[in-house]
């Protein structure tokens, strides 16, 4: 029987599956070779270095997570279902979630930078339309929920034996209601203050 021809795509696929099942620390040449049933030589022939392979795995993890979140969205409840989808991924794919969250983000010097980097285009407009709030209120709500959900997802992905999903989602809903109220009150207060400053 002829030996299987090892391709670069097979190497990346195998590295991704190792990271998915056991974390990036499992992405080693010997482990990849073992999974593919070959010597380490074909693996090295496709790698400039391990750092480049890890970057490929990080990119694949990001694509996987975004596709999973998109598939779980509820059309008439985009905002809530997005948050729930992220927590569900943290529960189902803890290694990939941590890999995605702990990637270094370049050029982030403020929460505004973080929001710009992590929020999808037009998301604030979608939230504003769904909830009947202003764009400013929608951005404030979205940023706070983004920070909170990443934190909750990280806890979800590292807790053992694990916090019940019902408890996690209930706490997320409480945070949503509190942040929505804060966004509405905060921007309303800001508008009133500006109006007062205009008065003679």
Short mmCIF file of N, CA and C in Angstrom, two decimals, residues 18-199:
data_model
loop_
_atom_site.label_atom_id
_atom_site.label_comp_id
_atom_site.label_asym_id
_atom_site.label_seq_id
_atom_site.Cartn_x
_atom_site.Cartn_y
_atom_site.Cartn_z
N UNK A 18 -5.56 19.25 17.34
CA UNK A 18 -4.81 19.08 18.59
C UNK A 18 -5.07 20.24 19.54
N UNK A 19 -5.07 21.46 19.00
CA UNK A 19 -5.35 22.64 19.82
C UNK A 19 -6.79 22.61 20.33
N UNK A 20 -7.68 22.15 19.48
CA UNK A 20 -9.10 22.10 19.85
C UNK A 20 -9.35 21.13 21.00
N UNK A 21 -8.67 20.01 20.98
CA UNK A 21 -8.91 18.98 21.98
C UNK A 21 -8.07 19.15 23.25
N UNK A 22 -6.91 19.79 23.12
CA UNK A 22 -6.04 19.86 24.29
C UNK A 22 -5.32 21.17 24.52
N UNK A 23 -5.59 22.17 23.70
CA UNK A 23 -4.92 23.45 23.86
C UNK A 23 -3.68 23.56 22.98
N UNK A 24 -3.17 24.77 22.85
CA UNK A 24 -2.03 25.02 21.97
C UNK A 24 -0.78 24.27 22.42
N UNK A 25 -0.69 23.95 23.70
CA UNK A 25 0.50 23.24 24.19
C UNK A 25 0.62 21.85 23.58
N UNK A 26 -0.47 21.34 23.00
CA UNK A 26 -0.42 20.03 22.34
C UNK A 26 0.04 20.11 20.89
N UNK A 27 0.18 21.33 20.38
CA UNK A 27 0.59 21.51 18.99
C UNK A 27 2.11 21.38 18.92
N UNK A 28 2.56 20.15 18.82
CA UNK A 28 3.98 19.80 18.74
C UNK A 28 4.19 18.96 17.50
N UNK A 29 5.37 19.06 16.91
CA UNK A 29 5.66 18.31 15.69
C UNK A 29 5.47 16.82 15.90
N UNK A 30 5.93 16.31 17.02
CA UNK A 30 5.81 14.86 17.27
C UNK A 30 4.34 14.43 17.38
N UNK A 31 3.50 15.30 17.96
CA UNK A 31 2.08 14.97 18.07
C UNK A 31 1.38 15.01 16.71
N UNK A 32 1.76 15.99 15.90
CA UNK A 32 1.19 16.07 14.55
C UNK A 32 1.59 14.85 13.74
N UNK A 33 2.87 14.49 13.81
CA UNK A 33 3.36 13.31 13.08
C UNK A 33 2.65 12.05 13.55
N UNK A 34 2.44 11.94 14.86
CA UNK A 34 1.75 10.77 15.40
C UNK A 34 0.32 10.67 14.90
N UNK A 35 -0.37 11.78 14.83
CA UNK A 35 -1.75 11.78 14.34
C UNK A 35 -1.82 11.42 12.86
N UNK A 36 -0.83 11.88 12.10
CA UNK A 36 -0.83 11.63 10.65
C UNK A 36 -0.18 10.30 10.29
N UNK A 37 0.44 9.66 11.29
CA UNK A 37 1.07 8.38 11.02
C UNK A 37 2.28 8.47 10.13
N UNK A 38 3.10 9.51 10.34
CA UNK A 38 4.28 9.70 9.52
C UNK A 38 5.46 10.11 10.41
N UNK A 39 6.62 10.23 9.83
CA UNK A 39 7.77 10.73 10.57
C UNK A 39 7.66 12.25 10.69
N UNK A 40 8.56 12.84 11.47
CA UNK A 40 8.51 14.30 11.65
C UNK A 40 9.02 15.04 10.41
N UNK A 41 9.75 14.35 9.53
CA UNK A 41 10.36 15.03 8.38
C UNK A 41 9.34 15.72 7.47
N UNK A 42 8.24 15.05 7.08
CA UNK A 42 7.26 15.75 6.23
C UNK A 42 6.65 16.97 6.91
N UNK A 43 6.53 16.90 8.24
CA UNK A 43 5.97 18.03 8.99
C UNK A 43 6.90 19.23 8.88
N UNK A 44 8.18 18.99 9.12
CA UNK A 44 9.17 20.09 9.06
C UNK A 44 9.25 20.69 7.65
N UNK A 45 9.01 19.86 6.64
CA UNK A 45 9.14 20.37 5.27
C UNK A 45 8.08 21.42 4.94
N UNK A 46 6.98 21.43 5.71
CA UNK A 46 5.92 22.40 5.46
C UNK A 46 5.93 23.56 6.44
N UNK A 47 6.87 23.55 7.39
CA UNK A 47 6.90 24.58 8.41
C UNK A 47 8.13 25.46 8.28
N UNK A 48 7.92 26.77 8.23
CA UNK A 48 9.05 27.68 8.37
C UNK A 48 9.52 27.63 9.82
N UNK A 49 8.56 27.70 10.73
CA UNK A 49 8.82 27.56 12.16
C UNK A 49 7.50 27.30 12.88
N UNK A 50 7.57 26.91 14.13
CA UNK A 50 6.36 26.59 14.87
C UNK A 50 5.50 27.81 15.14
N UNK A 51 6.13 28.97 15.23
CA UNK A 51 5.37 30.19 15.48
C UNK A 51 4.38 30.46 14.34
N UNK A 52 4.82 30.24 13.11
CA UNK A 52 3.92 30.43 11.97
C UNK A 52 2.77 29.43 11.99
N UNK A 53 3.07 28.20 12.40
CA UNK A 53 2.01 27.20 12.49
C UNK A 53 1.00 27.59 13.55
N UNK A 54 1.48 28.07 14.68
CA UNK A 54 0.56 28.50 15.75
C UNK A 54 -0.32 29.66 15.29
N UNK A 55 0.24 30.56 14.51
CA UNK A 55 -0.56 31.66 13.97
C UNK A 55 -1.65 31.14 13.04
N UNK A 56 -1.30 30.13 12.24
CA UNK A 56 -2.30 29.51 11.35
C UNK A 56 -3.42 28.90 12.18
N UNK A 57 -3.06 28.26 13.28
CA UNK A 57 -4.07 27.64 14.16
C UNK A 57 -4.94 28.72 14.80
N UNK A 58 -4.34 29.82 15.21
CA UNK A 58 -5.11 30.92 15.80
C UNK A 58 -6.11 31.49 14.79
N UNK A 59 -5.68 31.65 13.56
CA UNK A 59 -6.57 32.15 12.51
C UNK A 59 -7.73 31.17 12.30
N UNK A 60 -7.40 29.88 12.25
CA UNK A 60 -8.43 28.85 12.07
C UNK A 60 -9.41 28.86 13.24
N UNK A 61 -8.90 29.04 14.45
CA UNK A 61 -9.76 29.08 15.64
C UNK A 61 -10.71 30.26 15.56
N UNK A 62 -10.21 31.42 15.14
CA UNK A 62 -11.06 32.60 15.01
C UNK A 62 -12.15 32.38 13.99
N UNK A 63 -11.80 31.79 12.85
CA UNK A 63 -12.80 31.51 11.81
C UNK A 63 -13.86 30.53 12.32
N UNK A 64 -13.41 29.49 13.00
CA UNK A 64 -14.32 28.48 13.53
C UNK A 64 -15.33 29.10 14.49
N UNK A 65 -14.83 29.92 15.41
CA UNK A 65 -15.69 30.51 16.43
C UNK A 65 -16.68 31.48 15.81
N UNK A 66 -16.21 32.34 14.91
CA UNK A 66 -17.12 33.31 14.29
C UNK A 66 -18.22 32.61 13.48
N UNK A 67 -17.86 31.53 12.79
CA UNK A 67 -18.85 30.79 12.02
C UNK A 67 -19.86 30.12 12.95
N UNK A 68 -19.39 29.59 14.08
CA UNK A 68 -20.28 28.94 15.04
C UNK A 68 -21.24 29.95 15.66
N UNK A 69 -20.73 31.13 15.97
CA UNK A 69 -21.58 32.19 16.53
C UNK A 69 -22.62 32.62 15.50
N UNK A 70 -22.20 32.83 14.26
CA UNK A 70 -23.12 33.25 13.20
C UNK A 70 -24.23 32.23 12.99
N UNK A 71 -23.88 30.95 13.08
CA UNK A 71 -24.87 29.89 12.86
C UNK A 71 -25.90 29.83 13.98
N UNK A 72 -25.56 30.38 15.15
CA UNK A 72 -26.46 30.30 16.30
C UNK A 72 -27.33 31.54 16.48
N UNK A 73 -27.17 32.54 15.62
CA UNK A 73 -27.91 33.78 15.78
C UNK A 73 -29.40 33.60 15.50
N UNK A 74 -30.19 34.28 16.29
CA UNK A 74 -31.64 34.30 16.10
C UNK A 74 -31.99 35.62 15.41
N UNK A 75 -32.55 35.59 14.19
CA UNK A 75 -32.75 36.81 13.40
C UNK A 75 -33.50 37.92 14.11
N UNK A 76 -34.53 37.59 14.91
CA UNK A 76 -35.30 38.65 15.56
C UNK A 76 -34.80 38.96 16.96
N UNK A 77 -33.63 38.41 17.33
CA UNK A 77 -33.03 38.71 18.63
C UNK A 77 -31.51 38.60 18.49
N UNK A 78 -30.96 39.38 17.57
CA UNK A 78 -29.54 39.27 17.22
C UNK A 78 -28.63 39.51 18.42
N UNK A 79 -28.90 40.58 19.16
CA UNK A 79 -27.97 40.97 20.23
C UNK A 79 -27.90 39.93 21.34
N UNK A 80 -29.06 39.55 21.87
CA UNK A 80 -29.07 38.55 22.94
C UNK A 80 -28.50 37.22 22.46
N UNK A 81 -28.90 36.80 21.28
CA UNK A 81 -28.46 35.49 20.79
C UNK A 81 -26.96 35.47 20.51
N UNK A 82 -26.38 36.63 20.16
CA UNK A 82 -24.93 36.70 19.96
C UNK A 82 -24.21 36.43 21.27
N UNK A 83 -24.64 37.10 22.33
CA UNK A 83 -24.01 36.89 23.64
C UNK A 83 -24.14 35.46 24.12
N UNK A 84 -25.32 34.88 23.94
CA UNK A 84 -25.53 33.49 24.35
C UNK A 84 -24.68 32.53 23.52
N UNK A 85 -24.52 32.85 22.23
CA UNK A 85 -23.72 31.99 21.35
C UNK A 85 -22.26 31.98 21.79
N UNK A 86 -21.74 33.15 22.19
CA UNK A 86 -20.35 33.20 22.66
C UNK A 86 -20.16 32.36 23.92
N UNK A 87 -21.11 32.42 24.84
CA UNK A 87 -20.99 31.61 26.06
C UNK A 87 -21.15 30.13 25.74
N UNK A 88 -22.00 29.81 24.81
CA UNK A 88 -22.16 28.40 24.42
C UNK A 88 -20.86 27.85 23.81
N UNK A 89 -20.18 28.68 23.03
CA UNK A 89 -18.89 28.27 22.46
C UNK A 89 -17.86 28.07 23.56
N UNK A 90 -17.86 28.97 24.55
CA UNK A 90 -16.92 28.83 25.67
C UNK A 90 -17.13 27.51 26.40
N UNK A 91 -18.38 27.10 26.48
CA UNK A 91 -18.70 25.84 27.16
C UNK A 91 -18.33 24.63 26.30
N UNK A 92 -18.66 24.71 25.01
CA UNK A 92 -18.49 23.58 24.11
C UNK A 92 -17.05 23.42 23.62
N UNK A 93 -16.37 24.56 23.40
CA UNK A 93 -15.02 24.55 22.84
C UNK A 93 -14.08 25.40 23.72
N UNK A 94 -13.85 24.95 24.95
CA UNK A 94 -13.08 25.79 25.88
C UNK A 94 -11.67 26.12 25.41
N UNK A 95 -10.99 25.17 24.78
CA UNK A 95 -9.62 25.42 24.33
C UNK A 95 -9.59 26.45 23.20
N UNK A 96 -10.51 26.34 22.26
CA UNK A 96 -10.55 27.30 21.16
C UNK A 96 -10.97 28.68 21.66
N UNK A 97 -11.90 28.71 22.61
CA UNK A 97 -12.33 29.99 23.16
C UNK A 97 -11.16 30.71 23.82
N UNK A 98 -10.42 29.99 24.66
CA UNK A 98 -9.28 30.61 25.33
C UNK A 98 -8.22 31.04 24.32
N UNK A 99 -8.01 30.20 23.32
CA UNK A 99 -7.04 30.53 22.28
C UNK A 99 -7.42 31.83 21.58
N UNK A 100 -8.70 31.98 21.28
CA UNK A 100 -9.17 33.18 20.60
C UNK A 100 -9.08 34.41 21.51
N UNK A 101 -9.54 34.27 22.74
CA UNK A 101 -9.58 35.41 23.65
C UNK A 101 -8.18 35.89 24.02
N UNK A 102 -7.26 34.94 24.20
CA UNK A 102 -5.93 35.30 24.68
C UNK A 102 -4.94 35.66 23.58
N UNK A 103 -5.42 35.75 22.35
CA UNK A 103 -4.55 36.25 21.29
C UNK A 103 -4.19 37.70 21.58
N UNK A 104 -2.96 38.06 21.29
CA UNK A 104 -2.55 39.45 21.49
C UNK A 104 -3.25 40.35 20.48
N UNK A 105 -3.79 41.45 20.98
CA UNK A 105 -4.44 42.45 20.12
C UNK A 105 -3.51 43.65 19.97
N UNK A 106 -3.16 43.96 18.75
CA UNK A 106 -2.27 45.08 18.48
C UNK A 106 -3.06 46.39 18.39
N UNK A 107 -2.39 47.48 18.73
CA UNK A 107 -2.95 48.84 18.59
C UNK A 107 -4.23 49.05 19.40
N UNK A 108 -4.29 48.45 20.57
CA UNK A 108 -5.41 48.66 21.47
C UNK A 108 -4.93 49.50 22.65
N UNK A 109 -5.37 50.76 22.69
CA UNK A 109 -4.93 51.67 23.75
C UNK A 109 -6.11 52.22 24.54
N UNK A 110 -7.31 51.77 24.22
CA UNK A 110 -8.51 52.25 24.92
C UNK A 110 -9.64 51.25 24.68
N UNK A 111 -10.70 51.42 25.46
CA UNK A 111 -11.87 50.56 25.24
C UNK A 111 -12.52 50.89 23.89
N UNK A 112 -12.37 52.12 23.45
CA UNK A 112 -12.89 52.48 22.13
C UNK A 112 -12.17 51.70 21.04
N UNK A 113 -10.85 51.54 21.19
CA UNK A 113 -10.07 50.74 20.25
C UNK A 113 -10.52 49.28 20.28
N UNK A 114 -10.73 48.77 21.48
CA UNK A 114 -11.18 47.38 21.64
C UNK A 114 -12.53 47.18 20.96
N UNK A 115 -13.43 48.12 21.17
CA UNK A 115 -14.76 48.00 20.57
C UNK A 115 -14.67 48.02 19.04
N UNK A 116 -13.85 48.91 18.53
CA UNK A 116 -13.68 49.01 17.08
C UNK A 116 -13.14 47.71 16.50
N UNK A 117 -12.22 47.08 17.23
CA UNK A 117 -11.57 45.85 16.75
C UNK A 117 -12.48 44.63 16.84
N UNK A 118 -13.31 44.59 17.88
CA UNK A 118 -14.06 43.37 18.16
C UNK A 118 -15.51 43.37 17.71
N UNK A 119 -16.08 44.56 17.49
CA UNK A 119 -17.49 44.60 17.10
C UNK A 119 -17.63 44.50 15.59
N UNK A 120 -18.67 43.83 15.15
CA UNK A 120 -18.91 43.70 13.73
C UNK A 120 -19.41 45.01 13.15
N UNK A 121 -19.18 45.24 11.86
CA UNK A 121 -19.65 46.47 11.23
C UNK A 121 -21.18 46.55 11.26
N UNK A 122 -21.68 47.67 11.69
CA UNK A 122 -23.12 47.87 11.71
C UNK A 122 -23.83 47.27 12.90
N UNK A 123 -23.08 46.64 13.83
CA UNK A 123 -23.74 45.98 14.96
C UNK A 123 -24.45 46.99 15.85
N UNK A 124 -23.82 48.14 16.09
CA UNK A 124 -24.46 49.15 16.94
C UNK A 124 -25.79 49.60 16.33
N UNK A 125 -25.81 49.75 15.01
CA UNK A 125 -27.04 50.14 14.34
C UNK A 125 -28.12 49.09 14.48
N UNK A 126 -27.72 47.81 14.38
CA UNK A 126 -28.67 46.71 14.56
C UNK A 126 -29.25 46.72 15.96
N UNK A 127 -28.39 46.91 16.96
CA UNK A 127 -28.84 46.93 18.35
C UNK A 127 -29.78 48.11 18.59
N UNK A 128 -29.39 49.27 18.05
CA UNK A 128 -30.23 50.46 18.22
C UNK A 128 -31.62 50.23 17.62
N UNK A 129 -31.67 49.62 16.44
CA UNK A 129 -32.96 49.35 15.80
C UNK A 129 -33.78 48.34 16.57
N UNK A 130 -33.13 47.29 17.08
CA UNK A 130 -33.85 46.25 17.83
C UNK A 130 -34.46 46.79 19.12
N UNK A 131 -33.70 47.62 19.82
CA UNK A 131 -34.10 48.04 21.16
C UNK A 131 -34.72 49.43 21.20
N UNK A 132 -34.72 50.13 20.06
CA UNK A 132 -35.29 51.47 20.04
C UNK A 132 -34.49 52.46 20.85
N UNK A 133 -33.16 52.37 20.78
CA UNK A 133 -32.28 53.28 21.50
C UNK A 133 -31.37 53.98 20.50
N UNK A 134 -30.62 54.96 20.97
CA UNK A 134 -29.74 55.71 20.08
C UNK A 134 -28.48 54.91 19.78
N UNK A 135 -27.74 55.33 18.76
CA UNK A 135 -26.48 54.68 18.43
C UNK A 135 -25.50 54.77 19.58
N UNK A 136 -25.45 55.91 20.23
CA UNK A 136 -24.55 56.08 21.37
C UNK A 136 -24.90 55.12 22.50
N UNK A 137 -26.19 54.99 22.77
CA UNK A 137 -26.63 54.05 23.80
C UNK A 137 -26.32 52.61 23.39
N UNK A 138 -26.50 52.30 22.11
CA UNK A 138 -26.23 50.95 21.62
C UNK A 138 -24.76 50.60 21.75
N UNK A 139 -23.88 51.54 21.42
CA UNK A 139 -22.43 51.29 21.54
C UNK A 139 -22.04 51.07 23.00
N UNK A 140 -22.59 51.87 23.89
CA UNK A 140 -22.29 51.74 25.31
C UNK A 140 -22.75 50.37 25.83
N UNK A 141 -23.95 49.99 25.47
CA UNK A 141 -24.48 48.69 25.88
C UNK A 141 -23.64 47.56 25.31
N UNK A 142 -23.33 47.64 24.03
CA UNK A 142 -22.58 46.58 23.36
C UNK A 142 -21.19 46.42 23.95
N UNK A 143 -20.50 47.52 24.20
CA UNK A 143 -19.15 47.45 24.77
C UNK A 143 -19.18 46.81 26.15
N UNK A 144 -20.12 47.24 27.00
CA UNK A 144 -20.20 46.65 28.34
C UNK A 144 -20.52 45.16 28.29
N UNK A 145 -21.42 44.78 27.39
CA UNK A 145 -21.76 43.35 27.28
C UNK A 145 -20.61 42.56 26.67
N UNK A 146 -19.85 43.18 25.77
CA UNK A 146 -18.68 42.52 25.19
C UNK A 146 -17.66 42.20 26.28
N UNK A 147 -17.36 43.19 27.11
CA UNK A 147 -16.40 42.99 28.20
C UNK A 147 -16.91 41.92 29.17
N UNK A 148 -18.18 42.03 29.54
CA UNK A 148 -18.76 41.09 30.50
C UNK A 148 -18.81 39.67 29.95
N UNK A 149 -19.21 39.54 28.70
CA UNK A 149 -19.34 38.21 28.11
C UNK A 149 -17.98 37.53 27.94
N UNK A 150 -16.96 38.29 27.57
CA UNK A 150 -15.61 37.71 27.47
C UNK A 150 -15.16 37.20 28.83
N UNK A 151 -15.43 38.01 29.87
CA UNK A 151 -15.07 37.57 31.22
C UNK A 151 -15.82 36.33 31.65
N UNK A 152 -17.13 36.31 31.43
CA UNK A 152 -17.95 35.16 31.79
C UNK A 152 -17.56 33.93 30.97
N UNK A 153 -17.28 34.15 29.69
CA UNK A 153 -16.87 33.03 28.85
C UNK A 153 -15.55 32.43 29.31
N UNK A 154 -14.63 33.29 29.74
CA UNK A 154 -13.34 32.79 30.24
C UNK A 154 -13.54 31.95 31.48
N UNK A 155 -14.39 32.42 32.40
CA UNK A 155 -14.71 31.63 33.60
C UNK A 155 -15.33 30.30 33.19
N UNK A 156 -16.27 30.36 32.26
CA UNK A 156 -16.97 29.17 31.77
C UNK A 156 -15.96 28.15 31.20
N UNK A 157 -14.94 28.66 30.50
CA UNK A 157 -14.00 27.78 29.81
C UNK A 157 -12.94 27.16 30.72
N UNK A 158 -12.79 27.70 31.94
CA UNK A 158 -11.74 27.18 32.82
C UNK A 158 -12.31 26.51 34.08
N UNK A 159 -13.60 26.73 34.37
CA UNK A 159 -14.19 26.18 35.59
C UNK A 159 -14.35 24.67 35.48
N UNK A 160 -13.99 23.96 36.54
CA UNK A 160 -14.09 22.50 36.56
C UNK A 160 -14.68 22.06 37.90
N UNK A 161 -15.75 21.28 37.94
CA UNK A 161 -16.40 20.59 36.82
C UNK A 161 -17.28 21.48 35.96
N UNK A 162 -17.44 22.74 36.33
CA UNK A 162 -18.19 23.65 35.48
C UNK A 162 -19.40 24.23 36.17
N UNK A 163 -19.66 25.50 35.88
CA UNK A 163 -20.84 26.19 36.39
C UNK A 163 -22.01 25.84 35.48
N UNK A 164 -23.17 25.50 36.04
CA UNK A 164 -24.32 25.15 35.19
C UNK A 164 -24.63 26.24 34.18
N UNK A 165 -24.94 25.83 32.95
CA UNK A 165 -25.22 26.78 31.88
C UNK A 165 -26.38 27.70 32.25
N UNK A 166 -27.38 27.16 32.92
CA UNK A 166 -28.56 27.97 33.29
C UNK A 166 -28.14 29.14 34.18
N UNK A 167 -27.22 28.88 35.09
CA UNK A 167 -26.75 29.94 36.00
C UNK A 167 -25.96 31.01 35.24
N UNK A 168 -25.13 30.57 34.32
CA UNK A 168 -24.32 31.50 33.52
C UNK A 168 -25.23 32.39 32.67
N UNK A 169 -26.18 31.78 31.97
CA UNK A 169 -27.05 32.56 31.09
C UNK A 169 -27.97 33.49 31.89
N UNK A 170 -28.40 33.07 33.08
CA UNK A 170 -29.24 33.92 33.92
C UNK A 170 -28.45 35.15 34.37
N UNK A 171 -27.19 34.97 34.71
CA UNK A 171 -26.36 36.09 35.13
C UNK A 171 -26.08 37.03 33.95
N UNK A 172 -25.92 36.45 32.77
CA UNK A 172 -25.72 37.27 31.59
C UNK A 172 -26.95 38.14 31.33
N UNK A 173 -28.14 37.58 31.50
CA UNK A 173 -29.38 38.34 31.28
C UNK A 173 -29.50 39.47 32.30
N UNK A 174 -29.14 39.21 33.55
CA UNK A 174 -29.17 40.27 34.57
C UNK A 174 -28.23 41.40 34.18
N UNK A 175 -27.04 41.04 33.71
CA UNK A 175 -26.07 42.06 33.29
C UNK A 175 -26.62 42.86 32.12
N UNK A 176 -27.26 42.18 31.18
CA UNK A 176 -27.85 42.85 30.02
C UNK A 176 -28.86 43.91 30.46
N UNK A 177 -29.76 43.54 31.36
CA UNK A 177 -30.78 44.48 31.83
C UNK A 177 -30.14 45.66 32.55
N UNK A 178 -29.12 45.38 33.38
CA UNK A 178 -28.46 46.45 34.12
C UNK A 178 -27.69 47.39 33.19
N UNK A 179 -26.99 46.82 32.21
CA UNK A 179 -26.21 47.65 31.28
C UNK A 179 -27.13 48.45 30.36
N UNK A 180 -28.27 47.87 29.99
CA UNK A 180 -29.22 48.60 29.16
C UNK A 180 -29.76 49.82 29.92
N UNK A 181 -30.12 49.59 31.18
CA UNK A 181 -30.61 50.69 32.01
C UNK A 181 -29.54 51.76 32.18
N UNK A 182 -28.30 51.33 32.39
CA UNK A 182 -27.19 52.27 32.55
C UNK A 182 -26.96 53.08 31.28
N UNK A 183 -26.99 52.40 30.13
CA UNK A 183 -26.78 53.09 28.85
C UNK A 183 -27.85 54.14 28.62
N UNK A 184 -29.11 53.79 28.91
CA UNK A 184 -30.21 54.72 28.72
C UNK A 184 -30.11 55.91 29.67
N UNK A 185 -29.82 55.64 30.92
CA UNK A 185 -29.73 56.71 31.91
C UNK A 185 -28.49 57.58 31.68
N UNK A 186 -27.39 56.91 31.33
CA UNK A 186 -26.14 57.64 31.14
C UNK A 186 -26.22 58.63 30.00
N UNK A 187 -26.73 58.20 28.86
CA UNK A 187 -26.82 59.10 27.71
C UNK A 187 -27.90 60.14 27.90
N UNK A 188 -28.99 59.77 28.58
CA UNK A 188 -30.04 60.74 28.87
C UNK A 188 -29.51 61.83 29.79
N UNK A 189 -28.72 61.41 30.80
CA UNK A 189 -28.14 62.38 31.74
C UNK A 189 -27.17 63.30 31.02
N UNK A 190 -26.41 62.72 30.08
CA UNK A 190 -25.45 63.52 29.32
C UNK A 190 -26.15 64.56 28.47
N UNK A 191 -27.26 64.18 27.86
CA UNK A 191 -28.02 65.12 27.03
C UNK A 191 -28.59 66.26 27.88
N UNK A 192 -29.11 65.90 29.07
CA UNK A 192 -29.68 66.92 29.95
C UNK A 192 -28.60 67.91 30.41
N UNK A 193 -27.42 67.35 30.70
CA UNK A 193 -26.32 68.20 31.14
C UNK A 193 -25.91 69.18 30.04
N UNK A 194 -25.87 68.71 28.78
CA UNK A 194 -25.52 69.58 27.67
C UNK A 194 -26.57 70.68 27.48
N UNK A 195 -27.85 70.30 27.66
CA UNK A 195 -28.92 71.28 27.52
C UNK A 195 -28.82 72.36 28.58
N UNK A 196 -28.46 71.93 29.83
CA UNK A 196 -28.33 72.88 30.92
C UNK A 196 -27.17 73.85 30.66
N UNK A 197 -26.10 73.32 30.05
CA UNK A 197 -24.95 74.15 29.79
C UNK A 197 -25.25 75.21 28.73
N UNK A 198 -26.22 74.92 27.86
CA UNK A 198 -26.59 75.86 26.80
C UNK A 198 -27.48 76.97 27.33
N UNK A 199 -28.16 76.73 28.46
CA UNK A 199 -29.07 77.74 28.99
C UNK A 199 -28.29 78.95 29.48
#
